[in-house]
Short mmCIF file of C-alpha atoms in Angstrom, two decimals:
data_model
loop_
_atom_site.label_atom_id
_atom_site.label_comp_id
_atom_site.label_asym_id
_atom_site.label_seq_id
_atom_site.Cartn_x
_atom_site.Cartn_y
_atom_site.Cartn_z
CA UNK W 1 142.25 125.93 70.35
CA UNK W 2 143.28 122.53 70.06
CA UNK W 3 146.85 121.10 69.91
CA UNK W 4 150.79 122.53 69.11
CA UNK W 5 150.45 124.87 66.23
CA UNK W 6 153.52 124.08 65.06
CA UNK W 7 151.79 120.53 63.65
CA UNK W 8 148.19 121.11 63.48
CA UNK W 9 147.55 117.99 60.91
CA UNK W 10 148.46 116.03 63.84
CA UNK W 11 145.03 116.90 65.55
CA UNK W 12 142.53 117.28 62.73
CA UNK W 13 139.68 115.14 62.65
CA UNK W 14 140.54 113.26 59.29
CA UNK W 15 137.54 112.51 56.88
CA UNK W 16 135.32 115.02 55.15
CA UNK W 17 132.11 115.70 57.79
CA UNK W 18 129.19 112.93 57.75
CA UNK W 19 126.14 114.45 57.45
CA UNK W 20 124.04 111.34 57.91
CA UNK W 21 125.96 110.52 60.66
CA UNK W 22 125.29 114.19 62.58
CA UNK W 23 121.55 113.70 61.41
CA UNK W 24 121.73 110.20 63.04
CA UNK W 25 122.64 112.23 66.41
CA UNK W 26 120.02 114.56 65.98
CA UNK W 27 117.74 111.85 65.91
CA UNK W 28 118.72 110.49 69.21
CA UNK W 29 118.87 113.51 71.27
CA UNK W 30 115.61 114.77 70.07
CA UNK W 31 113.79 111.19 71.45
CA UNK W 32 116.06 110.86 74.74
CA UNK W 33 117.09 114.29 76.08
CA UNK W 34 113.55 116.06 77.14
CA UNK W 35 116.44 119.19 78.06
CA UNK W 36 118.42 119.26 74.88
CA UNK W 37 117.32 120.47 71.05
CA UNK W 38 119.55 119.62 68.23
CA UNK W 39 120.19 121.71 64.85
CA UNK W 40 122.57 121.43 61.94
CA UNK W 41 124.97 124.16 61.52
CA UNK W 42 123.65 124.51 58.18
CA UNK W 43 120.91 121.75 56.91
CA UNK W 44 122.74 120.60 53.43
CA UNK W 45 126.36 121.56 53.84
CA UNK W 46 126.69 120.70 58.38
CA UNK W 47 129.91 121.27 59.77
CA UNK W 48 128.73 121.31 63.18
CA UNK W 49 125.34 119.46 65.07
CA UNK W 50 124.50 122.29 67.68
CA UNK W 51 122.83 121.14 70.94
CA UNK W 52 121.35 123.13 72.68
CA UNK W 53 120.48 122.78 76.68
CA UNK W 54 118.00 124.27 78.57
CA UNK W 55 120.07 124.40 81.72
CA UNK W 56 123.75 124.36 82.19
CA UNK W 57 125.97 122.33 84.80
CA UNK W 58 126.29 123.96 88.17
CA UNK W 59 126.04 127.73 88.13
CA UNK W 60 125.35 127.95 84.59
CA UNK W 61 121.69 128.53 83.22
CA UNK W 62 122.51 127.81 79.30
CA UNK W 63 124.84 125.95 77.93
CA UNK W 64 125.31 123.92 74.65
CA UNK W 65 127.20 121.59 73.17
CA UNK W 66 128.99 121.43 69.35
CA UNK W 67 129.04 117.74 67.66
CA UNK W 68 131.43 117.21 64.68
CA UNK W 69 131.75 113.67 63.55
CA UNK W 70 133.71 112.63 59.93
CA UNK W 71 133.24 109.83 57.80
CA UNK W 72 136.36 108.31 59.60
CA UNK W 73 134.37 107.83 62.98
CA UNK W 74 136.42 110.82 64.75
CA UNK W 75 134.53 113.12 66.46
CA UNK W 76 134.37 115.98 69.01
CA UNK W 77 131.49 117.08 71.46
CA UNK W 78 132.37 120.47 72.63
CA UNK W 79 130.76 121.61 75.75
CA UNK W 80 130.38 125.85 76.42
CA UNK W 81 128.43 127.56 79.07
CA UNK W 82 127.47 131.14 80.06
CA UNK W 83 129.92 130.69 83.25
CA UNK W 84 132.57 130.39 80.48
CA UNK W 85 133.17 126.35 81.20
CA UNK W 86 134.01 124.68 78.54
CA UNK W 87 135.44 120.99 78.22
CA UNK W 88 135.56 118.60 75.19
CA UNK W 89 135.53 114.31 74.29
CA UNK W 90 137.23 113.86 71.39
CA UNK W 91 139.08 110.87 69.00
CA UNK W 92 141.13 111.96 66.72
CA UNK W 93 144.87 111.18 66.24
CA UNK W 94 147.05 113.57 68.85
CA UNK W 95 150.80 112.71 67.37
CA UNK W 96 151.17 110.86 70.98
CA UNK W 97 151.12 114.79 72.64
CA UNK W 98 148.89 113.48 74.91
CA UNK W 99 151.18 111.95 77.45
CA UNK W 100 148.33 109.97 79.43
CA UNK W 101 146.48 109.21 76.15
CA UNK W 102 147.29 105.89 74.63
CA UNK W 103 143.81 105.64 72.29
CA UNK W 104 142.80 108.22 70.38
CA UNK W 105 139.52 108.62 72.32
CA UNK W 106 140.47 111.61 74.82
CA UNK W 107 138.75 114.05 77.27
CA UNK W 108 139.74 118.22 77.39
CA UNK W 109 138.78 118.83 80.87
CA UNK W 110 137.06 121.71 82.46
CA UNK W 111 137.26 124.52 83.12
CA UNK W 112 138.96 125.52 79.82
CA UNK W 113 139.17 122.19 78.08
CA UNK W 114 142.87 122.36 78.50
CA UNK W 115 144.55 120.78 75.36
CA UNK W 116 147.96 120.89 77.91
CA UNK W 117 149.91 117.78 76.63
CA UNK W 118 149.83 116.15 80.10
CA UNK W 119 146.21 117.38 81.26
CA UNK W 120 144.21 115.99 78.58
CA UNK W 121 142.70 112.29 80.36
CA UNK W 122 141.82 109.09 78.63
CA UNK W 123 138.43 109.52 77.93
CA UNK W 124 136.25 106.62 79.63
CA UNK W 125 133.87 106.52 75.80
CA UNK W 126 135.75 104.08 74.24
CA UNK W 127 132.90 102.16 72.19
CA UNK W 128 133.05 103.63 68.33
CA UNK W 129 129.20 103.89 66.91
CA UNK W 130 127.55 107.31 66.80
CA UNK W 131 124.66 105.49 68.60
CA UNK W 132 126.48 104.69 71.54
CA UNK W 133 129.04 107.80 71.77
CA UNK W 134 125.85 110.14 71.93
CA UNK W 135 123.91 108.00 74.78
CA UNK W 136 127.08 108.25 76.38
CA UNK W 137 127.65 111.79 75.98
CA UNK W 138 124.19 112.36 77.46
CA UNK W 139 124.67 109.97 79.82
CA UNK W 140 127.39 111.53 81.49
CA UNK W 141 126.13 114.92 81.22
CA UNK W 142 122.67 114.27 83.31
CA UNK W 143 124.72 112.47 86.08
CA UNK W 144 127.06 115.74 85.70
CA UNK W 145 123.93 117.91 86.12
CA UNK W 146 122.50 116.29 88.57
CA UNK W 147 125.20 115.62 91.09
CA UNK W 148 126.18 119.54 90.81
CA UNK W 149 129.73 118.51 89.59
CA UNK W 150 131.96 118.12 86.71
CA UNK W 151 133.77 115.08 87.87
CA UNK W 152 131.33 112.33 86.94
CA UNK W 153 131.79 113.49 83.23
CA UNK W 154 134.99 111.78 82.39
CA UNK W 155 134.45 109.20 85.13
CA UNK W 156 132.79 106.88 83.47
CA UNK W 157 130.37 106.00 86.13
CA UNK W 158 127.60 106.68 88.48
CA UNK W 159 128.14 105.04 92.06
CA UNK W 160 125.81 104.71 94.45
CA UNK Z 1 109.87 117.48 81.89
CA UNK Z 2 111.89 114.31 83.13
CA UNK Z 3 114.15 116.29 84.65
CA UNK Z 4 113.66 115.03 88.41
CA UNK Z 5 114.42 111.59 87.08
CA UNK Z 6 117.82 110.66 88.36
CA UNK Z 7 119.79 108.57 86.62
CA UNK Z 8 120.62 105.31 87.28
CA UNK Z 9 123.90 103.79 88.80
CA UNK Z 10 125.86 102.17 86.50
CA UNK Z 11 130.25 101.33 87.12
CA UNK Z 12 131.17 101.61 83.51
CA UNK Z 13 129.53 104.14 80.71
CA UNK Z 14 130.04 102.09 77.70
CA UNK Z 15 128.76 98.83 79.44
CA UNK Z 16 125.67 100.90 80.53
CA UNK Z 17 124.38 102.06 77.50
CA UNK Z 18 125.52 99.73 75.23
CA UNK Z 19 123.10 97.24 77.79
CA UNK Z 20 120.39 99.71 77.17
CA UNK Z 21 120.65 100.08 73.41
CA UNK Z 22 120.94 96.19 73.49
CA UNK Z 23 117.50 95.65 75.59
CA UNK Z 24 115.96 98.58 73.31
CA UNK Z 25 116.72 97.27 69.94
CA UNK Z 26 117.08 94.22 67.96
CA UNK Z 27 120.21 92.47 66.92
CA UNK Z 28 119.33 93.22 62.96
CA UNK Z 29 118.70 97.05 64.13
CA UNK Z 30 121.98 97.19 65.79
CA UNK Z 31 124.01 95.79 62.75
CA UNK Z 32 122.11 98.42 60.46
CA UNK Z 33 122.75 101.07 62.59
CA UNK Z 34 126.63 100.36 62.96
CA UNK Z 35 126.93 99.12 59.25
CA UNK Z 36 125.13 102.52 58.40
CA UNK Z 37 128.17 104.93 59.57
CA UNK Z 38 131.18 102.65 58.01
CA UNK Z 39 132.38 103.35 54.83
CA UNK Z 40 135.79 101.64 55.24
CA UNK Z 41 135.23 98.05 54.69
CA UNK Z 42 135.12 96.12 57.86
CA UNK Z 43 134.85 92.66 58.89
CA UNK Z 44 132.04 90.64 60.50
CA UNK Z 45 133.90 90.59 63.86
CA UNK Z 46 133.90 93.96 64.33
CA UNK Z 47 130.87 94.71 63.51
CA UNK Z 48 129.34 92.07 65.86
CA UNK Z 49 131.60 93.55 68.70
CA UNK Z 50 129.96 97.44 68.02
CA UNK Z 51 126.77 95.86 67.35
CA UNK Z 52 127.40 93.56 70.47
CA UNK Z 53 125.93 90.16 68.34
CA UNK Z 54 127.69 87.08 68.12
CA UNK Z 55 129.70 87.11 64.86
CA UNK Z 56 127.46 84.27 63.47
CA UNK Z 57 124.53 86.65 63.88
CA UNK Z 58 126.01 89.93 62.25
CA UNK Z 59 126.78 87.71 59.44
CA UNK Z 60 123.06 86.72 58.62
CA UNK Z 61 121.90 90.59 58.77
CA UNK Z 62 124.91 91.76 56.55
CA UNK Z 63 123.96 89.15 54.01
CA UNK Z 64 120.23 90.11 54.20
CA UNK Z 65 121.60 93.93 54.23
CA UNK Z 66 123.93 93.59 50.93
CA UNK Z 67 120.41 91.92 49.51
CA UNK Z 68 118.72 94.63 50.75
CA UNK Z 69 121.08 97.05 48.54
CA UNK Z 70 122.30 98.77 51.57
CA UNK Z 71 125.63 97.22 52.16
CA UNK Z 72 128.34 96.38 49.96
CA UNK Z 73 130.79 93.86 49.99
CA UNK Z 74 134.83 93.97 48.95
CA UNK Z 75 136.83 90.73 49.32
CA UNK Z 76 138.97 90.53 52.28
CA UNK Z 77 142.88 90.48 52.25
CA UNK Z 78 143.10 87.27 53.85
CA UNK Z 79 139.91 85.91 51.31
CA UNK Z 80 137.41 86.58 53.91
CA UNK Z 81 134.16 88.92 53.02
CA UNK Z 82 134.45 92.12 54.43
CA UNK Z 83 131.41 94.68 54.42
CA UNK Z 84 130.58 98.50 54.19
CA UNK Z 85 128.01 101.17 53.54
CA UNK Z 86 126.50 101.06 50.10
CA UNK Z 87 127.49 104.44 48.64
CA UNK Z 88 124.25 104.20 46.25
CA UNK Z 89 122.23 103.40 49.82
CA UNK Z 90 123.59 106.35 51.15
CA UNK Z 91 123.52 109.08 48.45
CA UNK Z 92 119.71 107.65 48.11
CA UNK Z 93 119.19 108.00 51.52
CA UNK Z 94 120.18 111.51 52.09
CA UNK Z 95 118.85 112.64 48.90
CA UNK Z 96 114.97 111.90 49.84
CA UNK Z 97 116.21 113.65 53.59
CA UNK Z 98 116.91 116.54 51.68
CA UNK Z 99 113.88 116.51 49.41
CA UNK Z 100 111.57 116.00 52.12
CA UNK Z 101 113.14 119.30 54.30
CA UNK Z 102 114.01 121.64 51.42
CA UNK Z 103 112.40 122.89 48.48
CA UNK Z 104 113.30 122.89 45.31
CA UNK Z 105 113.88 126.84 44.77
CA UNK Z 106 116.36 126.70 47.81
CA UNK Z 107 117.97 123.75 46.77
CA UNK Z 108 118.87 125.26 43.27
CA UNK Z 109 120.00 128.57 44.87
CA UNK Z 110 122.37 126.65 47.60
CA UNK Z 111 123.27 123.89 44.29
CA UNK Z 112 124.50 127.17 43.08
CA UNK Z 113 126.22 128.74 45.67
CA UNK Z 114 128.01 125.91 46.86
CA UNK Z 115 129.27 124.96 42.88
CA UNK Z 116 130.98 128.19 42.92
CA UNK Z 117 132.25 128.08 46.20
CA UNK Z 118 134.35 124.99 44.97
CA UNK Z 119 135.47 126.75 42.04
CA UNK Z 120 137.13 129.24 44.55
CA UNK Z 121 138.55 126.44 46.21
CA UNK Z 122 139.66 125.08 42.79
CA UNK Z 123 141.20 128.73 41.94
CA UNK Z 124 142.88 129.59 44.85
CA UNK Z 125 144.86 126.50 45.28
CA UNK Z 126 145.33 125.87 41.94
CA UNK Z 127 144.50 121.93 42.01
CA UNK Z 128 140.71 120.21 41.25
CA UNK Z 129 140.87 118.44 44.22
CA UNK Z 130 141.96 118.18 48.17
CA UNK Z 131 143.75 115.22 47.39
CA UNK Z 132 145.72 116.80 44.34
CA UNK Z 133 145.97 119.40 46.98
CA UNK Z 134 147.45 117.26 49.88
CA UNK Z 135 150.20 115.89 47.23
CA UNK Z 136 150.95 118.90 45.97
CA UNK Z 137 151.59 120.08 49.80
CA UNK Z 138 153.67 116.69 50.11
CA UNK Z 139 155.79 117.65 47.46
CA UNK Z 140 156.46 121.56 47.92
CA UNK Z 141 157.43 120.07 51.75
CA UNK Z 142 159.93 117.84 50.28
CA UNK Z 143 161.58 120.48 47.47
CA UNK Z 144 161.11 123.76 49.24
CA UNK Z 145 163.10 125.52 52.14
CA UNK Z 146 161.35 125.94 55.51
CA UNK Z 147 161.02 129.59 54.40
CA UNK Z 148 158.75 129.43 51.41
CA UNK Z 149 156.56 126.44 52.19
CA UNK Z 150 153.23 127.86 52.00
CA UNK Z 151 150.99 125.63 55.11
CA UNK Z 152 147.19 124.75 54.18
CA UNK Z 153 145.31 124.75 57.14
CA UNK Z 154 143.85 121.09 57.38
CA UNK Z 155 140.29 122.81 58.47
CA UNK Z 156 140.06 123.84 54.87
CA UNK Z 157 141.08 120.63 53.07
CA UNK Z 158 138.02 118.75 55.11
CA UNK Z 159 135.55 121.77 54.48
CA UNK Z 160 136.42 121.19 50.66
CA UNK Z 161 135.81 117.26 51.10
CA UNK Z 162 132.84 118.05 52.59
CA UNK Z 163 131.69 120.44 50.61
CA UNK Z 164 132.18 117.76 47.43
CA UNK Z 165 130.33 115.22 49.41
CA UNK Z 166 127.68 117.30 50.49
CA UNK Z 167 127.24 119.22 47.05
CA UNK Z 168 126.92 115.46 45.88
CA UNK Z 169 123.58 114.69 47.60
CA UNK Z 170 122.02 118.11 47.10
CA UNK Z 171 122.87 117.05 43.11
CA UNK Z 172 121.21 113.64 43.52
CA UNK Z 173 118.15 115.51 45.78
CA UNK Z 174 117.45 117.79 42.73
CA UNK Z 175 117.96 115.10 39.74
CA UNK Z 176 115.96 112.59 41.87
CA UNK Z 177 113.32 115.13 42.57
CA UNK Z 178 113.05 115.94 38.95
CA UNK Z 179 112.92 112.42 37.64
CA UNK Z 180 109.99 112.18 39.71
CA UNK Z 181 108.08 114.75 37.99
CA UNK Z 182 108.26 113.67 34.84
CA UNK Z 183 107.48 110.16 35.43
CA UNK Z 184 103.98 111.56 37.41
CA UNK Z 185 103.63 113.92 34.57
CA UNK Z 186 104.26 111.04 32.10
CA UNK Z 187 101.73 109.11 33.88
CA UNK Z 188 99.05 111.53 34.14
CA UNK Z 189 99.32 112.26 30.51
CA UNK Z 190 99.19 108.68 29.47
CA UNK Z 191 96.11 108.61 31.21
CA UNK Z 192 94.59 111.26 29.07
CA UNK Z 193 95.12 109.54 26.36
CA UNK Z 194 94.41 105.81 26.61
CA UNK Z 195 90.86 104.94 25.90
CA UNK Z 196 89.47 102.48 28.45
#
């Protein structure tokens, strides 16, 4: 899925998964996102924060997205719909294989969250606390949702 | 449902809702909340940039916060104080999370379970840890051919990590919530027996 097989410790989130950190997230999108419920994978050994969304972007009616996050601060938040869109933010290191990435904050864009060496983008969340990342993630999805497009979500802002 | 609400404009994400945690929370909740996530030890700088305080500020909180038991400290390399997560704090924390969410037959089943899932790990890589493991890969790369070196996918060496770390708190959950009945049984029983 992501990255050249050939190295795949080059694009492993490094650090073991942080469960308070995931039940930090769950927190947040329970209080701010009216369209969004959060569960752990599995409540005492998490791998994966599951949110789910009542509607999806554009044609979609469900959709949902997958939070990882590791003691390390790297994360991913995977986005899947029933239209088959998916797209991804991620930090993690990427071996400089992403040729327009020069952080390791990056963005797998739609409509397959292409892990192409020179389609992954910059990703515009580039602050590091699990408070922010999540407002921003769900920031960026509700101006996605309710402009009808995908664009806004990597972005990084809502013009007038 | 708020759904109708559109959002507001904004012309850069992380300067939008970092403004809006800022006006939502104080500086001292800010520092807690970054502080809570590191466990690499940081400086004061950077935590007042993520917690968007002057340094002078985040300084104050961390001290209260290492008082408080919930940060620690480890001297810098250039002498200065640098701070991080107080593992105690944290294993604390998660184990009263746990207690309050699952019970006590589940979490000796799942104590269970996940003890002998780390044997397996244990036994099929022949090491006692994934660090023992990730040298052990490190050397076999280094002596063997291209043909016989036997790849570990890196998936599996943070599932075991977190399976350690995670097996960890359920541990403390159980011996925590165990403690606590005998001390309430020790109480009740001293009250039998002392005469007023």
């Amino acid at each position: 899925m992501t990255g050249s097989p050939d190295r795949p410790e080059a694009h492993t989130l490094r650090g073991a998964t942080d469960r308070a950190a995931l039940l930090r997230i769950h927190d947040i999108v329970e209080t701010m996102e009216p369209l969004a419920t959060a569960e752990l994978d599995d409540y005492l050994n998490p791998s994966v924060l599951e949110l789910t969304l009542e509607d999806g972007l554009c044609e979609a009616k469900t959709a949902r997205i997958d939070v990882q996050w590791t003691t390390q601060g790297e994360y991913k938040f995977h986005y899947t719909d029933d239209q088959g869109v998916d797209f991804r933010w991620g930090k993690h290191p990427h071996g400089g294989d992403y040729i327009h990435v020069p952080r390791l904050e990056h963005y797998h864009p739609p409509p397959d969250a292409s892990s192409e060496p020179d389609e992954v983008e910059a990703s515009c969340i580039t602050q590091a606390p699990p408070d922010l990342v999540i407002r921003a993630v769900l920031k960026l999805w509700r101006v996605a949702y309710h402009t009808n497009s995908y664009e806004p979500l990597n972005a990084g802002q809502n013009p007038p | 449902m708020s759904d109708q609400e559109q959002p507001e404009e904004f012309a850069d994400i992380n300067e939008a809702v970092g403004a809006q945690w800022e006006a939502e929370t104080t500086p001292y909740e800010r520092i807690r909340r970054v502080i809570a996530h590191t466990y690499e030890p940081v400086s004061t700088d950077a935590v007042a940039e993520d917690a968007r305080t002057a340094p002078k500020t985040a300084r104050k909180h961390l001290k209260a916060l290492v008082d408080e038991g919930f940060v620690e400290t480890v001297p810098g390399e250039h002498g200065g104080t640098q701070y991080r997560r107080s593992s105690e704090s944290l294993v604390v924390e998660q184990a009263a999370d746990i207690l309050e969410h699952v019970s006590t037959d589940e979490l000796v089943t799942r104590i269970q379970e996940m003890r002998e899932q780390l044997s397996e790990y244990q036994s099929e890589f022949g090491v006692d840890s994934p660090e023992e493991l990730a040298v052990e890969q490190a050397n076999q790369a280094l002596a063997a051919s291209e043909s016989t070196q036997q790849t570990i996918d890196p998936e599996t060496i943070r599932d075991w990590k977190t399976l350690r770390r995670n097996l960890a708190f359920a541990t403390a959950a159980l011996s925590i919530g165990n403690a606590e009945q005998f001390v309430d049984d020790d109480h009740r029983s001293a009250d039998d027996t002392v005469p007023v």
